[in-house]
Amino acid sequence: MSFAKGIIMRCEEQRDSTAAKKMSAYVKGKFPFYGLTSSQLKQLCKEVYSEEGIPENGLEIAKYLFSQPKRELHYIGQELLLKTKKQWQEHYIEDVEWFITNNSWWDTVDFLASNVVGEYFKKWPEGKREIIMKWNSSDNMWLVRASIIFQLKYKDHVDTALLSDCILPHVAGKEFFIRKAIGWALRQYSRFDKQWVEDFMAKTELQPLSKKEALRLVIG
């Protein structure tokens, strides 16, 4: 775990308690922080990668970092998970689900959904519908959110039938993060197929927040 130790040591050395309090307040006190900026994190990771190289056990180290209390380590852990995607195996989707459902908040879930989950199903699309629909019907709102937004970076290759099936069960829901996710997914896809989104919205009664988010490109 020399890679993880190098990361943690540098984070400890550069910690800023004043900034840490502000960062923790921003996420409603759910996580403690070191108080490091994104540029500081990028630089210290660059130093450790330069010294240690890309670890061969990326998943193991990513999980270790993600299990630590400080939020910055969660960010580094999920970035490592994506960075080592050449090491992924098909059964890793169970581990990806673990990341989504542990230390969950929008900042990690959105990264994991649009990057890690999105990339995973490009490699192994066969089980996509079964897994995504299982997440979509979960009692865990973060799995539901991930099921709705995992195609954000698919551009014009979005599986619209799956997107529709993920949105429709939740259109009447009151959960803020789900309503936002619905609008976000529709807004993003409207960049590539505005007509499909307009048709979907015309026949679907969305919550006001979802509609507002979906139309943000149109109304500015």
PDB file of C-alpha atoms in Angstrom:
ATOM      1  CA  MET A   1       0.000   0.000   0.000  1.00  0.00           C
ATOM      2  CA  SER A   2       2.941   2.338  -0.540  1.00  0.00           C
ATOM      3  CA  PHE A   3       0.890   4.208  -3.142  1.00  0.00           C
ATOM      4  CA  ALA A   4      -1.908   4.901  -0.665  1.00  0.00           C
ATOM      5  CA  LYS A   5       0.549   5.792   2.069  1.00  0.00           C
ATOM      6  CA  GLY A   6       2.252   8.283  -0.237  1.00  0.00           C
ATOM      7  CA  ILE A   7      -1.097   9.902  -1.009  1.00  0.00           C
ATOM      8  CA  ILE A   8      -2.154  10.119   2.629  1.00  0.00           C
ATOM      9  CA  MET A   9       1.223  11.446   3.775  1.00  0.00           C
ATOM     10  CA  ARG A  10       1.123  14.300   1.264  1.00  0.00           C
ATOM     11  CA  CYS A  11      -2.484  15.122   2.138  1.00  0.00           C
ATOM     12  CA  GLU A  12      -1.564  15.288   5.811  1.00  0.00           C
ATOM     13  CA  GLU A  13       1.391  17.550   5.094  1.00  0.00           C
ATOM     14  CA  GLN A  14      -0.690  20.050   3.116  1.00  0.00           C
ATOM     15  CA  ARG A  15      -3.859  20.058   5.208  1.00  0.00           C
ATOM     16  CA  ASP A  16      -5.592  23.377   5.799  1.00  0.00           C
ATOM     17  CA  SER A  17      -8.013  23.275   8.722  1.00  0.00           C
ATOM     18  CA  THR A  18      -9.739  26.543   7.807  1.00  0.00           C
ATOM     19  CA  ALA A  19     -10.451  25.421   4.240  1.00  0.00           C
ATOM     20  CA  ALA A  20     -11.410  21.980   5.530  1.00  0.00           C
ATOM     21  CA  LYS A  21     -14.219  23.409   7.656  1.00  0.00           C
ATOM     22  CA  LYS A  22     -15.648  25.307   4.694  1.00  0.00           C
ATOM     23  CA  MET A  23     -15.473  22.244   2.454  1.00  0.00           C
ATOM     24  CA  SER A  24     -17.181  20.085   5.039  1.00  0.00           C
ATOM     25  CA  ALA A  25     -19.929  22.683   5.446  1.00  0.00           C
ATOM     26  CA  TYR A  26     -20.487  22.646   1.674  1.00  0.00           C
ATOM     27  CA  VAL A  27     -21.404  18.945   1.849  1.00  0.00           C
ATOM     28  CA  LYS A  28     -23.588  19.556   4.911  1.00  0.00           C
ATOM     29  CA  GLY A  29     -20.979  18.183   7.301  1.00  0.00           C
ATOM     30  CA  LYS A  30     -21.246  14.658   5.927  1.00  0.00           C
ATOM     31  CA  PHE A  31     -17.474  14.245   5.497  1.00  0.00           C
ATOM     32  CA  PRO A  32     -14.287  15.653   7.019  1.00  0.00           C
ATOM     33  CA  PHE A  33     -11.743  17.183   4.631  1.00  0.00           C
ATOM     34  CA  TYR A  34      -8.045  17.924   4.572  1.00  0.00           C
ATOM     35  CA  GLY A  35      -8.894  21.271   2.990  1.00  0.00           C
ATOM     36  CA  LEU A  36      -6.973  20.711  -0.252  1.00  0.00           C
ATOM     37  CA  THR A  37      -7.801  22.361  -3.570  1.00  0.00           C
ATOM     38  CA  SER A  38      -8.286  20.346  -6.748  1.00  0.00           C
ATOM     39  CA  SER A  39      -4.962  21.650  -8.080  1.00  0.00           C
ATOM     40  CA  GLN A  40      -3.201  20.492  -4.902  1.00  0.00           C
ATOM     41  CA  LEU A  41      -4.770  17.056  -5.243  1.00  0.00           C
ATOM     42  CA  LYS A  42      -3.773  16.869  -8.889  1.00  0.00           C
ATOM     43  CA  GLN A  43      -0.177  17.805  -8.091  1.00  0.00           C
ATOM     44  CA  LEU A  44       0.286  15.414  -5.200  1.00  0.00           C
ATOM     45  CA  CYS A  45      -1.222  12.556  -7.226  1.00  0.00           C
ATOM     46  CA  LYS A  46       1.163  13.414 -10.065  1.00  0.00           C
ATOM     47  CA  GLU A  47       4.080  13.170  -7.647  1.00  0.00           C
ATOM     48  CA  VAL A  48       2.978   9.793  -6.288  1.00  0.00           C
ATOM     49  CA  TYR A  49       2.296   8.382  -9.764  1.00  0.00           C
ATOM     50  CA  SER A  50       5.757   9.565 -10.808  1.00  0.00           C
ATOM     51  CA  GLU A  51       7.366   7.800  -7.858  1.00  0.00           C
ATOM     52  CA  GLU A  52       5.229   4.670  -7.646  1.00  0.00           C
ATOM     53  CA  GLY A  53       3.815   4.254 -11.136  1.00  0.00           C
ATOM     54  CA  ILE A  54       0.254   3.095 -11.737  1.00  0.00           C
ATOM     55  CA  PRO A  55      -0.464   0.381  -9.156  1.00  0.00           C
ATOM     56  CA  GLU A  56      -1.290  -3.074 -10.457  1.00  0.00           C
ATOM     57  CA  ASN A  57      -3.957  -3.550  -7.771  1.00  0.00           C
ATOM     58  CA  GLY A  58      -5.939  -0.436  -8.621  1.00  0.00           C
ATOM     59  CA  LEU A  59      -9.284  -1.698  -7.336  1.00  0.00           C
ATOM     60  CA  GLU A  60      -7.851  -2.733  -3.969  1.00  0.00           C
ATOM     61  CA  ILE A  61      -6.116   0.605  -3.399  1.00  0.00           C
ATOM     62  CA  ALA A  62      -9.124   2.588  -4.638  1.00  0.00           C
ATOM     63  CA  LYS A  63     -11.321   0.754  -2.137  1.00  0.00           C
ATOM     64  CA  TYR A  64      -8.836   1.387   0.643  1.00  0.00           C
ATOM     65  CA  LEU A  65      -8.748   5.108  -0.095  1.00  0.00           C
ATOM     66  CA  PHE A  66     -12.525   5.246  -0.433  1.00  0.00           C
ATOM     67  CA  SER A  67     -12.890   3.620   2.985  1.00  0.00           C
ATOM     68  CA  GLN A  68     -10.873   6.344   4.720  1.00  0.00           C
ATOM     69  CA  PRO A  69     -12.696   9.214   6.459  1.00  0.00           C
ATOM     70  CA  LYS A  70     -11.291  12.206   4.527  1.00  0.00           C
ATOM     71  CA  ARG A  71     -13.265  13.190   1.438  1.00  0.00           C
ATOM     72  CA  GLU A  72     -10.242  14.017  -0.700  1.00  0.00           C
ATOM     73  CA  LEU A  73      -9.174  10.372  -0.440  1.00  0.00           C
ATOM     74  CA  HIS A  74     -12.521   9.331  -1.869  1.00  0.00           C
ATOM     75  CA  TYR A  75     -11.937  11.615  -4.850  1.00  0.00           C
ATOM     76  CA  ILE A  76      -8.455  10.189  -5.397  1.00  0.00           C
ATOM     77  CA  GLY A  77      -9.751   6.646  -4.995  1.00  0.00           C
ATOM     78  CA  GLN A  78     -12.430   6.989  -7.661  1.00  0.00           C
ATOM     79  CA  GLU A  79     -10.000   8.709 -10.026  1.00  0.00           C
ATOM     80  CA  LEU A  80      -7.619   5.769  -9.524  1.00  0.00           C
ATOM     81  CA  LEU A  81     -10.427   3.349 -10.262  1.00  0.00           C
ATOM     82  CA  LEU A  82     -10.990   5.045 -13.610  1.00  0.00           C
ATOM     83  CA  LYS A  83      -7.271   5.431 -14.309  1.00  0.00           C
ATOM     84  CA  THR A  84      -6.776   1.672 -13.942  1.00  0.00           C
ATOM     85  CA  LYS A  85      -9.698   0.654 -16.173  1.00  0.00           C
ATOM     86  CA  LYS A  86      -7.411  -1.623 -18.202  1.00  0.00           C
ATOM     87  CA  GLN A  87      -7.358  -3.813 -15.098  1.00  0.00           C
ATOM     88  CA  TRP A  88     -11.144  -4.054 -14.866  1.00  0.00           C
ATOM     89  CA  GLN A  89     -12.881  -7.410 -15.061  1.00  0.00           C
ATOM     90  CA  GLU A  90     -16.519  -8.071 -15.808  1.00  0.00           C
ATOM     91  CA  HIS A  91     -17.419  -8.944 -12.223  1.00  0.00           C
ATOM     92  CA  TYR A  92     -16.109  -5.561 -11.041  1.00  0.00           C
ATOM     93  CA  ILE A  93     -19.582  -4.101 -11.462  1.00  0.00           C
ATOM     94  CA  GLU A  94     -20.321  -5.459  -7.982  1.00  0.00           C
ATOM     95  CA  ASP A  95     -17.422  -3.376  -6.682  1.00  0.00           C
ATOM     96  CA  VAL A  96     -18.617  -0.339  -8.604  1.00  0.00           C
ATOM     97  CA  GLU A  97     -21.958  -0.713  -6.846  1.00  0.00           C
ATOM     98  CA  TRP A  98     -20.070  -0.767  -3.547  1.00  0.00           C
ATOM     99  CA  PHE A  99     -18.424   2.577  -4.404  1.00  0.00           C
ATOM    100  CA  ILE A 100     -21.788   4.125  -5.289  1.00  0.00           C
ATOM    101  CA  THR A 101     -23.456   2.981  -2.070  1.00  0.00           C
ATOM    102  CA  ASN A 102     -20.623   3.812   0.323  1.00  0.00           C
ATOM    103  CA  ASN A 103     -19.729   7.330   1.476  1.00  0.00           C
ATOM    104  CA  SER A 104     -22.426   8.455  -0.937  1.00  0.00           C
ATOM    105  CA  TRP A 105     -23.103  12.031  -1.933  1.00  0.00           C
ATOM    106  CA  TRP A 106     -23.682  13.683  -5.289  1.00  0.00           C
ATOM    107  CA  ASP A 107     -20.008  14.592  -5.822  1.00  0.00           C
ATOM    108  CA  THR A 108     -18.788  10.990  -5.871  1.00  0.00           C
ATOM    109  CA  VAL A 109     -21.914   9.338  -7.242  1.00  0.00           C
ATOM    110  CA  ASP A 110     -22.008  11.630 -10.281  1.00  0.00           C
ATOM    111  CA  PHE A 111     -18.355  10.950 -11.079  1.00  0.00           C
ATOM    112  CA  LEU A 112     -18.768   7.207 -10.646  1.00  0.00           C
ATOM    113  CA  ALA A 113     -21.978   7.069 -12.698  1.00  0.00           C
ATOM    114  CA  SER A 114     -20.930   9.164 -15.688  1.00  0.00           C
ATOM    115  CA  ASN A 115     -17.326   7.962 -15.813  1.00  0.00           C
ATOM    116  CA  VAL A 116     -16.867   4.542 -14.222  1.00  0.00           C
ATOM    117  CA  VAL A 117     -20.303   3.033 -14.854  1.00  0.00           C
ATOM    118  CA  GLY A 118     -20.475   4.616 -18.292  1.00  0.00           C
ATOM    119  CA  GLU A 119     -17.088   3.178 -19.258  1.00  0.00           C
ATOM    120  CA  TYR A 120     -17.861  -0.213 -17.745  1.00  0.00           C
ATOM    121  CA  PHE A 121     -20.937  -0.731 -19.918  1.00  0.00           C
ATOM    122  CA  LYS A 122     -19.011   0.249 -23.020  1.00  0.00           C
ATOM    123  CA  LYS A 123     -16.758  -2.736 -22.273  1.00  0.00           C
ATOM    124  CA  TRP A 124     -19.514  -5.108 -21.174  1.00  0.00           C
ATOM    125  CA  PRO A 125     -22.851  -3.969 -22.629  1.00  0.00           C
ATOM    126  CA  GLU A 126     -24.517  -7.388 -22.485  1.00  0.00           C
ATOM    127  CA  GLY A 127     -25.713  -7.157 -18.896  1.00  0.00           C
ATOM    128  CA  LYS A 128     -26.403  -3.436 -18.994  1.00  0.00           C
ATOM    129  CA  ARG A 129     -30.202  -3.429 -18.979  1.00  0.00           C
ATOM    130  CA  GLU A 130     -30.546  -6.053 -16.269  1.00  0.00           C
ATOM    131  CA  ILE A 131     -28.100  -4.338 -13.892  1.00  0.00           C
ATOM    132  CA  ILE A 132     -29.275  -0.796 -14.571  1.00  0.00           C
ATOM    133  CA  MET A 133     -32.935  -1.669 -14.099  1.00  0.00           C
ATOM    134  CA  LYS A 134     -32.068  -3.464 -10.857  1.00  0.00           C
ATOM    135  CA  TRP A 135     -30.397  -0.274  -9.648  1.00  0.00           C
ATOM    136  CA  ASN A 136     -33.330   1.780 -10.884  1.00  0.00           C
ATOM    137  CA  SER A 137     -35.771  -0.152  -8.696  1.00  0.00           C
ATOM    138  CA  SER A 138     -33.474  -0.056  -5.661  1.00  0.00           C
ATOM    139  CA  ASP A 139     -34.378   1.583  -2.372  1.00  0.00           C
ATOM    140  CA  ASN A 140     -30.983   3.292  -2.529  1.00  0.00           C
ATOM    141  CA  MET A 141     -31.532   6.683  -4.173  1.00  0.00           C
ATOM    142  CA  TRP A 142     -27.901   6.896  -5.265  1.00  0.00           C
ATOM    143  CA  LEU A 143     -28.208   3.709  -7.317  1.00  0.00           C
ATOM    144  CA  VAL A 144     -31.369   5.153  -8.849  1.00  0.00           C
ATOM    145  CA  ARG A 145     -29.562   8.394  -9.667  1.00  0.00           C
ATOM    146  CA  ALA A 146     -26.664   6.453 -11.184  1.00  0.00           C
ATOM    147  CA  SER A 147     -29.040   4.435 -13.359  1.00  0.00           C
ATOM    148  CA  ILE A 148     -30.494   7.637 -14.798  1.00  0.00           C
ATOM    149  CA  ILE A 149     -27.266   9.547 -15.465  1.00  0.00           C
ATOM    150  CA  PHE A 150     -24.718   6.860 -16.369  1.00  0.00           C
ATOM    151  CA  GLN A 151     -25.153   7.653 -20.089  1.00  0.00           C
ATOM    152  CA  LEU A 152     -24.310  11.354 -19.721  1.00  0.00           C
ATOM    153  CA  LYS A 153     -21.134  11.002 -21.796  1.00  0.00           C
ATOM    154  CA  TYR A 154     -22.604   8.700 -24.443  1.00  0.00           C
ATOM    155  CA  LYS A 155     -23.426  11.663 -26.702  1.00  0.00           C
ATOM    156  CA  ASP A 156     -25.564  10.396 -29.600  1.00  0.00           C
ATOM    157  CA  HIS A 157     -25.143   6.752 -28.580  1.00  0.00           C
ATOM    158  CA  VAL A 158     -27.587   6.924 -25.670  1.00  0.00           C
ATOM    159  CA  ASP A 159     -29.882   3.918 -25.330  1.00  0.00           C
ATOM    160  CA  THR A 160     -33.071   5.966 -25.348  1.00  0.00           C
ATOM    161  CA  ALA A 161     -35.318   3.023 -24.532  1.00  0.00           C
ATOM    162  CA  LEU A 162     -33.283   2.371 -21.401  1.00  0.00           C
ATOM    163  CA  LEU A 163     -33.169   6.067 -20.510  1.00  0.00           C
ATOM    164  CA  SER A 164     -36.939   6.275 -20.814  1.00  0.00           C
ATOM    165  CA  ASP A 165     -37.416   3.135 -18.735  1.00  0.00           C
ATOM    166  CA  CYS A 166     -35.166   4.570 -16.031  1.00  0.00           C
ATOM    167  CA  ILE A 167     -36.971   7.911 -15.891  1.00  0.00           C
ATOM    168  CA  LEU A 168     -40.624   6.887 -16.069  1.00  0.00           C
ATOM    169  CA  PRO A 169     -40.874   5.039 -12.718  1.00  0.00           C
ATOM    170  CA  HIS A 170     -39.634   8.165 -10.943  1.00  0.00           C
ATOM    171  CA  VAL A 171     -41.363  11.079 -12.669  1.00  0.00           C
ATOM    172  CA  ALA A 172     -43.773  11.600  -9.778  1.00  0.00           C
ATOM    173  CA  GLY A 173     -41.140  11.175  -7.073  1.00  0.00           C
ATOM    174  CA  LYS A 174     -40.250  13.930  -4.647  1.00  0.00           C
ATOM    175  CA  GLU A 175     -36.577  13.096  -4.049  1.00  0.00           C
ATOM    176  CA  PHE A 176     -34.531  16.145  -5.027  1.00  0.00           C
ATOM    177  CA  PHE A 177     -31.513  14.266  -6.367  1.00  0.00           C
ATOM    178  CA  ILE A 178     -33.681  12.052  -8.565  1.00  0.00           C
ATOM    179  CA  ARG A 179     -35.675  14.946  -9.971  1.00  0.00           C
ATOM    180  CA  LYS A 180     -32.415  16.746 -10.775  1.00  0.00           C
ATOM    181  CA  ALA A 181     -30.985  13.625 -12.380  1.00  0.00           C
ATOM    182  CA  ILE A 182     -33.972  13.250 -14.687  1.00  0.00           C
ATOM    183  CA  GLY A 183     -33.656  16.822 -15.899  1.00  0.00           C
ATOM    184  CA  TRP A 184     -29.897  16.564 -16.276  1.00  0.00           C
ATOM    185  CA  ALA A 185     -30.072  13.374 -18.345  1.00  0.00           C
ATOM    186  CA  LEU A 186     -32.686  14.875 -20.668  1.00  0.00           C
ATOM    187  CA  ARG A 187     -30.844  18.173 -21.003  1.00  0.00           C
ATOM    188  CA  GLN A 188     -27.595  16.444 -21.881  1.00  0.00           C
ATOM    189  CA  TYR A 189     -29.181  14.209 -24.507  1.00  0.00           C
ATOM    190  CA  SER A 190     -31.014  17.178 -26.044  1.00  0.00           C
ATOM    191  CA  ARG A 191     -27.604  18.346 -27.260  1.00  0.00           C
ATOM    192  CA  PHE A 192     -27.627  15.405 -29.669  1.00  0.00           C
ATOM    193  CA  ASP A 193     -31.308  14.626 -30.268  1.00  0.00           C
ATOM    194  CA  LYS A 194     -33.473  17.568 -29.328  1.00  0.00           C
ATOM    195  CA  GLN A 195     -36.501  16.111 -31.080  1.00  0.00           C
ATOM    196  CA  TRP A 196     -36.456  12.905 -29.025  1.00  0.00           C
ATOM    197  CA  VAL A 197     -36.289  14.899 -25.800  1.00  0.00           C
ATOM    198  CA  GLU A 198     -39.081  17.234 -26.881  1.00  0.00           C
ATOM    199  CA  ASP A 199     -41.286  14.268 -27.832  1.00  0.00           C
ATOM    200  CA  PHE A 200     -40.532  12.528 -24.535  1.00  0.00           C
ATOM    201  CA  MET A 201     -41.353  15.626 -22.521  1.00  0.00           C
ATOM    202  CA  ALA A 202     -44.549  16.256 -24.499  1.00  0.00           C
ATOM    203  CA  LYS A 203     -45.968  12.881 -23.485  1.00  0.00           C
ATOM    204  CA  THR A 204     -44.485  12.734 -19.977  1.00  0.00           C
ATOM    205  CA  GLU A 205     -45.619  14.817 -17.021  1.00  0.00           C
ATOM    206  CA  LEU A 206     -42.386  15.758 -15.301  1.00  0.00           C
ATOM    207  CA  GLN A 207     -41.935  17.398 -11.916  1.00  0.00           C
ATOM    208  CA  PRO A 208     -41.265  21.165 -12.247  1.00  0.00           C
ATOM    209  CA  LEU A 209     -37.625  20.784 -11.180  1.00  0.00           C
ATOM    210  CA  SER A 210     -36.993  18.033 -13.732  1.00  0.00           C
ATOM    211  CA  LYS A 211     -38.613  20.108 -16.451  1.00  0.00           C
ATOM    212  CA  LYS A 212     -36.636  23.208 -15.481  1.00  0.00           C
ATOM    213  CA  GLU A 213     -33.361  21.278 -15.605  1.00  0.00           C
ATOM    214  CA  ALA A 214     -34.244  19.632 -18.903  1.00  0.00           C
ATOM    215  CA  LEU A 215     -35.086  22.973 -20.536  1.00  0.00           C
ATOM    216  CA  ARG A 216     -32.087  24.872 -19.215  1.00  0.00           C
ATOM    217  CA  LEU A 217     -30.356  24.869 -22.629  1.00  0.00           C
ATOM    218  CA  VAL A 218     -33.495  26.242 -24.233  1.00  0.00           C
ATOM    219  CA  ILE A 219     -34.393  28.943 -21.739  1.00  0.00           C
ATOM    220  CA  GLY A 220     -30.827  29.773 -20.677  1.00  0.00           C
TER     221      GLY A 220
END
